[in-house]
Every structure is written in structure tokens, then in C-alpha cells.
């Protein structure tokens, strides 16, 4: 297949591009390298030393004998370049990762909120409009988030996108329906993925676009089979207060002797998936497209759920790190249960990488190996969800870890 990976230089996009190329697909990466620019803005760097995009692609050519094309395209700002890329490359499928993906970054201030909405919503809409204008039959695979659902389920399992409901007509007749699961985003970033869902639903209905939306949990891990092949192919690893995700942050904190920064009580339960499983899920989604005229196909892309304080305790046990409850900079439930349906990928052959099997390797191979590159100043999370949250004042009093 011919596949364009939009956002193919990022944390998920890069390993997904290599995986698809390795499978023999003709891959083009289209990316405006914005993630590298944001590193500069934040004065932060990936824990792993990432090569320039040119060096990455040259290394891949050398190691695999395969060519990945590259175009510097800003989906949100340069519609004509996007349309040209589609018309010239004529993809069978596109994978859309080209969005600002960090919740804390999206909540820093009005400027970052506006950037996140402008960038993400325009990128998605431009892509859909350009596919229609091109007249090509392209399957769109989009990286969404579990966060569109929120994380509270009143005991039920979160379905894969659609909720069964019954409505009663004025005649008293009961009708069964399925609706998009009610959204409950917890940040401006997560909200943009809710808006994306509606754009996809409209274009699937109006233009019969074939769209798959992957509602992904939090990634853990760094490298995949392909990014491990050569130092220049290494994936990025964020640990800073804006882009670092919880488990990867804990790993780095443990490696440098920084207390594990558990927000609030650590009672937040979240969904997780290893990066190797993510690339496999993207492959499975591409291989199982919806038909033209179908509603958007939604997969829950996660393999296990964990409570934040349990993760911290697990890492502390392996490494001897100290756990510290810190005032939560976010507005989120202090404690929640999370039950998620994830049958689709398992039924299609996904064999999950379990946290219990991979955690130690991650501690040694990534966090331990690159710990000299850690800038301690970049660790604290300084982005507050509301102006009422003065730095250092917990929105709710922390309780000791059990
Ligand atoms: N947390 C801590 N300590 C930290 C960092 C985070 O306790 O040092 C807590 C947060 O308060 C939150 C949970 O860990 O309760 C998860 O935070 P996160 O930064 O790991 O994840 P999140 O902001 O939700 O976003 C990440 C990715 C995003 C993706 C999302 C999937 O950045 O792109 O969409 O995970 S999900 O969370 O399932 O919505």
C-alpha cells in the first residue's frame, strides 16, 4: 500500500512509519517538525538523543534498504501543500498523528490553548477536505485518545466509541440506538480530539470517507523493533513537565534519584499500551478498513489499566526510588475506576506487551542508559489547569500512599 504518515517525525509517528515501511508499504512522512520547535520553546530535549529527520531517513535507508519519502508540510496552515502531497503521492491510506498531543502544554495559557485548538482542529479538517477535493479513495486512520471519554464510568465498561441507548417516542415505543459515547475531555488538548470525532462523523456520512479513530491510552516504553536497529533511529523520550507522560516520567525520576511525582493521591486510573503494541495496532487498523458509507470505526487502543500510585509503587520496588505526593496541577478526579472494552484489537490478533514483563527492561535500557542527559529543572509540572491553583497549593489535600 501507499501510506502517508502525517506527523511521522513524532513520538508515535516515527516508530509507526518505520514499522509500516518494514512491512513493505510505500511510506511518505509529512511533518512540519513542530515537535522539535516546541522542544526549543520549552528548553527541553528528548532523553534519547534524536537525529535530524534527514539523518533518520538516511539511517533507515542504510539499515533496511528501504526508502521513506519526506515532505515538510503544515497540515493546519498549508492546505495547498497538503492537497498537492495527496495528489502526487496518491495514498491508499493516511495515518494522522499531526496534532499537538500534550495536555499540560495545551493548558499553559491562552496562547497555548489557542495554538492547540487552531492547529489540531484545522489540521484534521484540512485533511478531510483535501481528501474529498482530491477525489481519491483514502482510508484515514487517526490517533485519538481514551481521554475523549473521560475516566469515570459509573461501573460500566467504556465501549469502543458507541453507546447503546434506548429512547422512548411520544407513542411510548422504545427504540434502540447507538450514539457516540458522551465526551468528557479533561484538557483543551483532549477536547480537540472530541472535536475531531465530530468532523470524522460528518465526513463519513456526507462524503462516505472511510475513517478509523484509535482511542489510545497512555504510551509507555520507547523503542520498537525498528527504532532499536540503529542509534540514529532511536525514538524520542519525553520526561519534562509538559510532554513527559506519567510512566516514562517515573522511570527517569527513578534513574536520577528524583522523588516520583505522584499528582494528588495518585488514585487516578488510566489506560496504557506499550509503544510496540501501538505500531502493531496501526498496522491492524490499516489492514481492516471500514467500507465506504460505514460510520467511523472506533477501536480502544489500550491493553491494561493502572492506578498512578500503583505504578509509582511498582517502580519504587524495582529501583528503590522514593514516592512523593505532590499537589495536583490538573483538574481531575482524585480517584477513579476505569473499565474499558478492548476486544477489537485482541480479536484481530494483538498480543499485548505486559507492563509486568517490560518494565525492568525499560528502566535499564532507556532511563538508566541516558540518565546523564536529564535536566532536573525540566522535571516539575508547572502548567496549572486554572488560575485558582496557585503554585504549591494543593486543590485537594494529599493523603499518604497506602
Ligand atoms: N501524573 C502524575 N505525575 C506525573 C505526570 C502525570 O501523577 O508526573 C498523572 C496525571 O495527573 C494524570 C495521569 O498521571 O492523572 C496521566 O497523565 P499523563 O501526562 O501520563 O497523560 P495525559 O495527560 O492524559 O496524556 C497522555 C498523552 C496524550 C494521550 C493520553 C491518553 O500525552 O497524548 O492522548 O495520554 S489518555 O490519558 O488515555 O487520555
Tab-separated table of C-alpha atoms and ligand atoms in Angstrom:
chain	number	residue	atom	x	y	z
A	1	UNK	CA	0.000	0.000	0.000
A	2	UNK	CA	0.961	3.646	-0.377
A	3	UNK	CA	0.685	5.355	3.007
A	4	UNK	CA	1.289	8.952	4.117
A	5	UNK	CA	2.084	9.322	7.810
A	6	UNK	CA	1.187	12.855	8.861
A	7	UNK	CA	3.179	13.710	11.970
A	8	UNK	CA	5.677	10.972	11.143
A	9	UNK	CA	8.559	12.652	12.992
A	10	UNK	CA	6.854	12.472	16.406
A	11	UNK	CA	6.844	10.035	19.312
A	12	UNK	CA	4.193	7.735	17.793
A	13	UNK	CA	4.580	8.763	14.148
A	14	UNK	CA	8.245	7.849	13.779
A	15	UNK	CA	8.058	4.243	15.022
A	16	UNK	CA	4.774	3.745	13.131
A	17	UNK	CA	6.406	4.963	9.885
A	18	UNK	CA	9.323	2.553	10.283
A	19	UNK	CA	7.018	-0.336	11.125
A	20	UNK	CA	4.874	0.285	8.028
A	21	UNK	CA	7.941	0.681	5.808
A	22	UNK	CA	9.390	-2.530	7.234
A	23	UNK	CA	6.190	-4.342	6.246
A	24	UNK	CA	6.882	-3.345	2.648
A	25	UNK	CA	4.490	-0.410	2.323
A	26	UNK	CA	5.486	2.672	0.305
A	27	UNK	CA	5.652	5.326	3.050
A	28	UNK	CA	5.852	9.102	2.950
A	29	UNK	CA	6.257	11.164	6.122
A	30	UNK	CA	4.620	14.596	6.034
A	31	UNK	CA	5.552	16.691	9.050
A	32	UNK	CA	6.323	20.338	9.837
A	33	UNK	CA	8.823	19.319	12.552
A	34	UNK	CA	6.790	21.309	15.085
A	35	UNK	CA	7.639	18.924	17.924
A	36	UNK	CA	11.309	19.821	17.540
A	37	UNK	CA	10.390	23.537	17.586
A	38	UNK	CA	8.372	23.044	20.784
A	39	UNK	CA	11.409	21.390	22.413
A	40	UNK	CA	13.290	24.599	21.695
A	41	UNK	CA	10.451	26.746	23.006
A	42	UNK	CA	10.394	24.770	26.270
A	43	UNK	CA	14.162	24.469	26.561
A	44	UNK	CA	13.563	20.717	26.827
A	45	UNK	CA	15.171	17.839	24.989
A	46	UNK	CA	14.285	14.222	24.470
A	47	UNK	CA	16.074	11.961	26.961
A	48	UNK	CA	17.266	9.947	23.996
A	49	UNK	CA	19.419	11.886	21.508
A	50	UNK	CA	17.260	12.037	18.383
A	51	UNK	CA	18.834	12.511	14.969
A	52	UNK	CA	17.668	15.125	12.428
A	53	UNK	CA	14.908	13.919	10.116
A	54	UNK	CA	17.414	13.728	7.232
A	55	UNK	CA	19.777	11.546	9.278
A	56	UNK	CA	16.890	9.382	10.474
A	57	UNK	CA	15.772	8.685	6.931
A	58	UNK	CA	19.322	8.076	5.693
A	59	UNK	CA	19.900	5.639	8.557
A	60	UNK	CA	16.700	3.774	7.709
A	61	UNK	CA	17.774	3.526	4.068
A	62	UNK	CA	21.152	2.161	5.157
A	63	UNK	CA	19.775	-0.319	7.686
A	64	UNK	CA	16.716	-1.596	5.818
A	65	UNK	CA	17.381	-0.830	2.170
A	66	UNK	CA	14.003	0.909	2.121
A	67	UNK	CA	13.192	4.476	1.222
A	68	UNK	CA	10.801	6.690	3.203
A	69	UNK	CA	9.909	9.927	1.408
A	70	UNK	CA	9.628	13.168	3.384
A	71	UNK	CA	7.716	16.405	2.890
A	72	UNK	CA	7.760	19.407	5.174
A	73	UNK	CA	4.031	20.133	5.292
A	74	UNK	CA	2.000	22.046	7.882
A	75	UNK	CA	-1.477	20.487	7.689
A	76	UNK	CA	-3.097	23.268	9.662
A	77	UNK	CA	-1.547	26.163	7.739
A	78	UNK	CA	-0.710	24.982	4.230
A	79	UNK	CA	-3.752	23.439	2.621
A	80	UNK	CA	-2.336	23.665	-0.920
A	81	UNK	CA	0.822	21.755	0.004
A	82	UNK	CA	-1.313	19.124	1.699
A	83	UNK	CA	-3.550	18.727	-1.350
A	84	UNK	CA	-0.500	18.521	-3.618
A	85	UNK	CA	1.071	15.848	-1.410
A	86	UNK	CA	-2.122	13.781	-1.645
A	87	UNK	CA	-2.493	14.269	-5.400
A	88	UNK	CA	1.133	13.442	-6.153
A	89	UNK	CA	1.620	10.517	-3.761
A	90	UNK	CA	-1.891	9.068	-4.232
A	91	UNK	CA	-2.040	7.172	-0.915
A	92	UNK	CA	-4.338	4.227	-0.224
A	93	UNK	CA	-4.265	5.136	3.471
A	94	UNK	CA	-3.098	8.035	5.619
A	95	UNK	CA	-2.249	7.933	9.296
A	96	UNK	CA	-2.976	11.222	11.057
A	97	UNK	CA	-0.721	11.918	14.035
A	98	UNK	CA	-0.204	15.594	13.154
A	99	UNK	CA	-1.621	17.187	16.298
A	100	UNK	CA	-0.292	18.859	19.456
A	101	UNK	CA	-0.603	15.973	21.899
A	102	UNK	CA	0.296	17.195	25.393
A	103	UNK	CA	-2.451	18.091	27.867
A	104	UNK	CA	-0.246	20.257	30.160
A	105	UNK	CA	1.169	22.154	27.152
A	106	UNK	CA	-2.379	22.833	25.962
A	107	UNK	CA	-3.301	24.300	29.368
A	108	UNK	CA	-0.325	26.624	29.939
A	109	UNK	CA	-2.077	29.850	28.981
A	110	UNK	CA	-4.430	31.363	26.419
A	111	UNK	CA	-1.753	31.290	23.714
A	112	UNK	CA	-1.120	27.573	24.100
A	113	UNK	CA	-4.834	26.792	24.288
A	114	UNK	CA	-5.425	28.722	21.082
A	115	UNK	CA	-2.467	27.131	19.322
A	116	UNK	CA	-3.657	23.636	20.261
A	117	UNK	CA	-7.209	24.225	19.033
A	118	UNK	CA	-6.129	26.079	15.879
A	119	UNK	CA	-3.501	23.512	14.995
A	120	UNK	CA	-5.380	20.315	15.778
A	121	UNK	CA	-8.841	21.169	14.517
A	122	UNK	CA	-7.594	22.842	11.349
A	123	UNK	CA	-5.169	20.007	10.627
A	124	UNK	CA	-7.928	17.411	10.876
A	125	UNK	CA	-10.435	19.405	8.890
A	126	UNK	CA	-7.919	20.354	6.189
A	127	UNK	CA	-7.020	16.693	5.786
A	128	UNK	CA	-10.641	15.611	5.366
A	129	UNK	CA	-11.483	18.459	2.988
A	130	UNK	CA	-8.337	17.793	0.932
A	131	UNK	CA	-9.143	14.095	0.576
A	132	UNK	CA	-12.606	14.975	-0.703
A	133	UNK	CA	-11.173	17.594	-3.077
A	134	UNK	CA	-8.552	15.136	-4.372
A	135	UNK	CA	-11.258	12.624	-5.287
A	136	UNK	CA	-9.002	9.825	-4.007
A	137	UNK	CA	-10.331	6.836	-2.093
A	138	UNK	CA	-8.193	7.084	1.043
A	139	UNK	CA	-8.654	5.299	4.367
A	140	UNK	CA	-7.976	7.777	7.209
A	141	UNK	CA	-6.526	6.262	10.378
A	142	UNK	CA	-6.444	8.832	13.168
A	143	UNK	CA	-4.745	8.696	16.523
A	144	UNK	CA	-7.387	9.737	19.022
A	145	UNK	CA	-7.334	9.312	22.781
A	146	UNK	CA	-9.070	7.431	25.585
A	147	UNK	CA	-9.400	10.880	27.152
A	148	UNK	CA	-12.381	11.711	24.905
A	149	UNK	CA	-14.478	9.531	27.199
A	150	UNK	CA	-13.211	10.980	30.461
A	151	UNK	CA	-12.181	8.397	33.012
A	152	UNK	CA	-15.291	7.834	35.118
A	153	UNK	CA	-17.656	5.058	34.071
A	154	UNK	CA	-20.124	4.528	36.906
A	155	UNK	CA	-19.008	0.898	36.942
A	156	UNK	CA	-19.763	0.108	33.288
A	157	UNK	CA	-17.148	-0.754	30.670
A	158	UNK	CA	-16.344	2.023	28.220
A	159	UNK	CA	-17.439	0.665	24.829
A	160	UNK	CA	-15.470	1.120	21.615
A	161	UNK	CA	-16.828	4.504	20.671
A	162	UNK	CA	-20.568	3.907	20.616
A	163	UNK	CA	-23.005	3.586	23.493
A	164	UNK	CA	-26.222	1.567	23.290
A	165	UNK	CA	-29.166	3.730	24.314
A	166	UNK	CA	-32.931	3.362	24.311
A	167	UNK	CA	-35.157	6.301	23.513
A	168	UNK	CA	-38.882	6.490	24.048
A	169	UNK	CA	-41.060	8.017	21.306
A	170	UNK	CA	-44.137	10.152	22.111
A	171	UNK	CA	-46.229	6.989	21.364
A	172	UNK	CA	-44.466	5.144	24.153
A	173	UNK	CA	-42.484	2.953	21.750
A	174	UNK	CA	-38.916	2.114	22.797
A	175	UNK	CA	-36.238	2.387	20.123
A	176	UNK	CA	-32.676	1.064	20.375
A	177	UNK	CA	-29.933	3.344	19.125
A	178	UNK	CA	-26.179	3.706	19.265
A	179	UNK	CA	-24.674	7.125	19.849
A	180	UNK	CA	-21.107	8.381	20.223
A	181	UNK	CA	-20.160	7.800	23.860
A	182	UNK	CA	-20.737	11.103	25.711
A	183	UNK	CA	-17.482	13.002	25.743
A	184	UNK	CA	-15.879	14.371	28.877
A	185	UNK	CA	-12.447	15.772	27.982
A	186	UNK	CA	-10.108	16.863	30.772
A	187	UNK	CA	-7.930	19.373	28.907
A	188	UNK	CA	-8.023	21.619	25.855
A	189	UNK	CA	-5.855	19.018	24.089
A	190	UNK	CA	-8.295	16.195	24.861
A	191	UNK	CA	-11.153	18.479	23.786
A	192	UNK	CA	-9.621	18.851	20.318
A	193	UNK	CA	-9.856	15.080	19.890
A	194	UNK	CA	-13.557	15.294	20.797
A	195	UNK	CA	-13.989	17.906	18.072
A	196	UNK	CA	-12.112	15.628	15.661
A	197	UNK	CA	-14.647	12.867	16.324
A	198	UNK	CA	-17.461	15.067	15.041
A	199	UNK	CA	-15.504	16.077	11.952
A	200	UNK	CA	-14.929	12.407	11.161
A	201	UNK	CA	-18.593	11.510	11.711
A	202	UNK	CA	-19.695	14.259	9.346
A	203	UNK	CA	-17.279	13.351	6.540
A	204	UNK	CA	-18.023	9.628	6.884
A	205	UNK	CA	-21.721	10.399	6.493
A	206	UNK	CA	-21.580	13.176	3.913
A	207	UNK	CA	-18.684	12.079	1.699
A	208	UNK	CA	-18.504	8.379	2.512
A	209	UNK	CA	-14.918	8.789	3.696
A	210	UNK	CA	-13.506	5.672	5.317
A	211	UNK	CA	-12.262	6.655	8.776
A	212	UNK	CA	-10.838	4.699	11.701
A	213	UNK	CA	-10.352	6.523	15.004
A	214	UNK	CA	-7.975	4.923	17.507
A	215	UNK	CA	-8.769	5.871	21.078
A	216	UNK	CA	-5.378	5.318	22.575
A	217	UNK	CA	-4.314	5.151	26.208
A	218	UNK	CA	-1.026	6.419	27.614
A	219	UNK	CA	2.019	5.019	25.845
A	220	UNK	CA	4.838	3.566	27.850
A	221	UNK	CA	8.181	2.391	26.546
A	222	UNK	CA	10.443	3.992	23.980
A	223	UNK	CA	11.645	1.756	21.227
A	224	UNK	CA	10.229	-0.740	18.774
A	225	UNK	CA	11.908	-3.492	16.759
A	226	UNK	CA	12.859	-0.984	14.058
A	227	UNK	CA	13.920	2.001	16.192
A	228	UNK	CA	16.257	-0.347	18.079
A	229	UNK	CA	18.175	-1.278	14.946
A	230	UNK	CA	20.493	1.729	14.935
A	231	UNK	CA	21.317	4.564	17.364
A	232	UNK	CA	20.216	7.119	14.728
A	233	UNK	CA	16.740	5.541	14.596
A	234	UNK	CA	16.118	5.869	18.343
A	235	UNK	CA	12.695	7.189	19.282
A	236	UNK	CA	12.192	10.326	21.326
A	237	UNK	CA	11.509	10.029	25.072
A	238	UNK	CA	9.914	12.997	26.841
A	239	UNK	CA	10.218	13.396	30.587
A	240	UNK	CA	9.621	17.132	31.032
A	241	UNK	CA	6.621	18.521	32.924
A	242	UNK	CA	4.668	19.258	29.754
A	243	UNK	CA	5.308	16.366	27.374
A	244	UNK	CA	6.521	13.592	29.658
A	245	UNK	CA	3.788	11.028	30.295
A	246	UNK	CA	3.382	9.514	33.700
A	247	UNK	CA	5.174	6.185	33.498
A	248	UNK	CA	8.088	7.470	31.431
A	249	UNK	CA	8.485	10.360	33.877
A	250	UNK	CA	8.576	7.985	36.824
A	251	UNK	CA	11.257	5.909	35.079
A	252	UNK	CA	13.503	8.929	34.559
A	253	UNK	CA	12.858	10.256	38.040
A	254	UNK	CA	13.853	6.893	39.482
A	255	UNK	CA	17.016	6.823	37.349
A	256	UNK	CA	18.248	10.193	38.650
A	257	UNK	CA	17.110	9.827	42.262
A	258	UNK	CA	14.286	12.387	41.950
A	259	UNK	CA	11.217	11.529	44.065
A	260	UNK	CA	8.439	10.061	41.902
A	261	UNK	CA	5.999	12.924	41.275
A	262	UNK	CA	2.600	11.400	42.036
A	263	UNK	CA	-0.096	14.043	41.489
A	264	UNK	CA	-2.618	14.330	44.331
A	265	UNK	CA	-3.420	10.962	45.862
A	266	UNK	CA	-2.306	9.010	42.805
A	267	UNK	CA	-5.766	7.475	42.740
A	268	UNK	CA	-6.213	8.320	39.043
A	269	UNK	CA	-6.685	5.156	36.985
A	270	UNK	CA	-5.614	5.342	33.347
A	271	UNK	CA	-5.333	3.073	30.319
A	272	UNK	CA	-1.885	2.083	28.995
A	273	UNK	CA	-0.307	0.497	25.934
A	274	UNK	CA	3.301	-0.277	25.018
A	275	UNK	CA	4.766	1.556	22.032
A	276	UNK	CA	5.432	-1.740	20.206
A	277	UNK	CA	1.737	-2.604	20.510
A	278	UNK	CA	0.810	0.856	19.225
A	279	UNK	CA	2.618	0.307	15.907
A	280	UNK	CA	1.013	-3.113	15.565
A	281	UNK	CA	-2.439	-1.597	16.216
A	282	UNK	CA	-1.863	0.996	13.481
A	283	UNK	CA	-0.974	-1.853	11.117
A	284	UNK	CA	-4.086	-3.835	12.097
A	285	UNK	CA	-6.287	-0.763	11.648
A	286	UNK	CA	-4.875	-0.156	8.169
A	287	UNK	CA	-5.446	-3.793	7.230
A	288	UNK	CA	-9.083	-3.726	8.403
A	289	UNK	CA	-10.655	-0.587	6.945
A	290	UNK	CA	-14.334	0.253	7.118
A	291	UNK	CA	-16.385	0.220	3.894
A	292	UNK	CA	-17.350	3.466	2.168
A	293	UNK	CA	-20.624	4.609	3.745
A	294	UNK	CA	-19.888	2.935	7.117
A	295	UNK	CA	-19.857	5.020	10.253
A	296	UNK	CA	-16.436	5.811	11.741
A	297	UNK	CA	-14.783	2.655	13.047
A	298	UNK	CA	-13.557	3.205	16.604
A	299	UNK	CA	-11.060	0.975	18.405
A	300	UNK	CA	-9.986	1.352	22.022
A	301	UNK	CA	-6.218	1.123	21.703
A	302	UNK	CA	-5.127	0.121	25.189
A	303	UNK	CA	-4.098	-3.124	26.826
A	304	UNK	CA	-4.219	-2.591	30.603
A	305	UNK	CA	-5.308	-0.091	33.232
A	306	UNK	CA	-3.339	1.051	36.251
A	307	UNK	CA	-3.680	3.465	39.121
A	308	UNK	CA	-0.941	6.116	39.168
A	309	UNK	CA	0.116	5.353	42.748
A	310	UNK	CA	0.362	1.626	41.955
A	311	UNK	CA	2.689	2.393	39.051
A	312	UNK	CA	4.837	4.528	41.331
A	313	UNK	CA	4.924	1.745	43.923
A	314	UNK	CA	5.930	-0.796	41.258
A	315	UNK	CA	8.794	1.373	40.013
A	316	UNK	CA	9.859	2.173	43.577
A	317	UNK	CA	10.039	-1.527	44.294
A	318	UNK	CA	12.298	-2.219	41.296
A	319	UNK	CA	14.544	0.826	41.711
A	320	UNK	CA	14.346	1.825	45.364
A	321	UNK	CA	13.010	5.266	44.368
A	322	UNK	CA	11.100	7.437	46.849
A	323	UNK	CA	7.455	8.281	46.073
A	324	UNK	CA	6.222	11.804	46.788
A	325	UNK	CA	2.631	13.018	46.658
A	326	UNK	CA	2.728	16.438	45.006
A	327	UNK	CA	-0.090	18.984	44.693
A	328	UNK	CA	-2.026	18.082	41.556
A	329	UNK	CA	-1.584	20.805	38.922
A	330	UNK	CA	-4.575	19.415	36.991
A	331	UNK	CA	-8.327	19.473	37.473
A	332	UNK	CA	-9.196	15.786	37.536
A	333	UNK	CA	-10.917	13.278	39.796
A	334	UNK	CA	-8.625	12.339	42.656
A	335	UNK	CA	-9.738	8.701	42.478
A	336	UNK	CA	-11.469	6.804	39.668
A	337	UNK	CA	-12.159	3.290	38.456
A	338	UNK	CA	-11.686	2.569	34.759
A	339	UNK	CA	-13.094	-0.390	32.843
A	340	UNK	CA	-12.584	-0.481	29.097
A	341	UNK	CA	-13.687	-2.775	26.272
A	342	UNK	CA	-10.697	-3.522	24.007
A	343	UNK	CA	-11.867	-6.658	22.202
A	344	UNK	CA	-11.435	-5.437	18.612
A	345	UNK	CA	-7.640	-5.423	18.526
A	346	UNK	CA	-7.343	-8.609	20.582
A	347	UNK	CA	-9.745	-10.373	18.223
A	348	UNK	CA	-7.661	-9.169	15.273
A	349	UNK	CA	-4.500	-10.697	16.693
A	350	UNK	CA	-2.868	-8.130	19.008
A	351	UNK	CA	-0.698	-9.845	21.614
A	352	UNK	CA	-0.144	-7.273	24.357
A	353	UNK	CA	3.236	-6.469	25.867
A	354	UNK	CA	2.584	-6.578	29.591
A	355	UNK	CA	3.904	-3.921	31.933
A	356	UNK	CA	4.997	-6.638	34.344
A	357	UNK	CA	7.253	-8.109	31.624
A	358	UNK	CA	8.703	-4.946	30.079
A	359	UNK	CA	9.168	-2.502	32.925
A	360	UNK	CA	12.552	-3.664	34.136
A	361	UNK	CA	13.989	-3.606	30.613
A	362	UNK	CA	12.759	-0.059	30.179
A	363	UNK	CA	14.363	1.004	33.470
A	364	UNK	CA	17.725	-0.394	32.394
A	365	UNK	CA	17.819	0.184	28.642
A	366	UNK	CA	16.452	3.692	28.437
A	367	UNK	CA	16.157	5.588	31.700
A	368	UNK	CA	19.384	4.180	33.144
A	369	UNK	CA	21.353	4.411	29.921
A	370	UNK	CA	20.642	8.078	29.194
A	371	UNK	CA	20.305	9.442	32.720
A	372	UNK	CA	23.286	11.792	32.286
A	373	UNK	CA	21.197	13.755	29.772
A	374	UNK	CA	18.463	14.581	32.299
A	375	UNK	CA	17.925	18.251	33.110
A	376	UNK	CA	16.377	18.264	36.611
A	377	UNK	CA	14.953	21.752	36.009
A	378	UNK	CA	12.655	20.335	33.317
A	379	UNK	CA	11.012	17.750	35.594
A	380	UNK	CA	8.431	19.779	37.593
A	381	UNK	CA	4.966	20.153	36.035
A	382	UNK	CA	4.328	23.869	36.070
A	383	UNK	CA	1.251	24.066	33.866
A	384	UNK	CA	-1.831	24.722	36.009
A	385	UNK	CA	-5.357	23.959	34.815
A	386	UNK	CA	-6.927	27.102	36.371
A	387	UNK	CA	-5.687	30.404	37.754
A	388	UNK	CA	-7.194	29.422	41.119
A	389	UNK	CA	-4.453	26.822	41.509
A	390	UNK	CA	-1.613	28.901	42.930
A	391	UNK	CA	1.701	27.041	42.637
A	392	UNK	CA	2.318	24.863	45.673
A	393	UNK	CA	-1.278	24.947	46.912
A	394	UNK	CA	-2.928	21.553	46.534
A	395	UNK	CA	-6.516	21.707	45.202
A	396	UNK	CA	-7.221	18.781	47.496
A	397	UNK	CA	-5.154	17.734	50.452
A	398	UNK	CA	-2.864	14.818	49.597
A	399	UNK	CA	-3.151	11.627	51.610
A	400	UNK	CA	-0.276	9.250	52.326
A	401	UNK	CA	0.389	6.344	49.970
A	402	UNK	CA	-1.046	3.160	51.442
B	1	LIG	N1	0.622	12.245	36.524
B	1	LIG	C1	1.253	12.147	37.744
B	1	LIG	N2	2.550	12.516	37.823
B	1	LIG	C2	3.258	12.953	36.749
B	1	LIG	C3	2.618	13.039	35.498
B	1	LIG	C4	1.280	12.677	35.421
B	1	LIG	O1	0.662	11.743	38.742
B	1	LIG	O2	4.461	13.274	36.909
B	1	LIG	C5	-0.798	11.863	36.413
B	1	LIG	C6	-1.687	12.928	35.822
B	1	LIG	O3	-2.146	13.845	36.791
B	1	LIG	C7	-2.803	12.080	35.197
B	1	LIG	C8	-2.098	10.808	34.772
B	1	LIG	O4	-0.869	10.779	35.513
B	1	LIG	O5	-3.741	11.752	36.160
B	1	LIG	C9	-1.784	10.726	33.301
B	1	LIG	O6	-1.017	11.838	32.883
B	1	LIG	P1	-0.118	11.747	31.557
B	1	LIG	O7	0.635	13.028	31.424
B	1	LIG	O8	0.665	10.492	31.573
B	1	LIG	O9	-1.211	11.559	30.410
B	1	LIG	P2	-2.233	12.577	29.696
B	1	LIG	O10	-2.003	13.972	30.072
B	1	LIG	O11	-3.599	12.030	29.904
B	1	LIG	O12	-1.871	12.458	28.153
B	1	LIG	C10	-1.190	11.348	27.582
B	1	LIG	C11	-0.659	11.777	26.215
B	1	LIG	C12	-1.836	12.083	25.296
B	1	LIG	C13	-2.774	10.890	25.220
B	1	LIG	C14	-3.237	10.494	26.613
B	1	LIG	C15	-4.017	9.209	26.606
B	1	LIG	O13	0.192	12.907	26.338
B	1	LIG	O14	-1.336	12.414	24.016
B	1	LIG	O15	-3.884	11.197	24.430
B	1	LIG	O16	-2.071	10.262	27.447
B	1	LIG	S1	-5.251	9.174	27.869
B	1	LIG	O17	-4.642	9.588	29.135
B	1	LIG	O18	-5.729	7.819	27.980
B	1	LIG	O19	-6.276	10.118	27.532
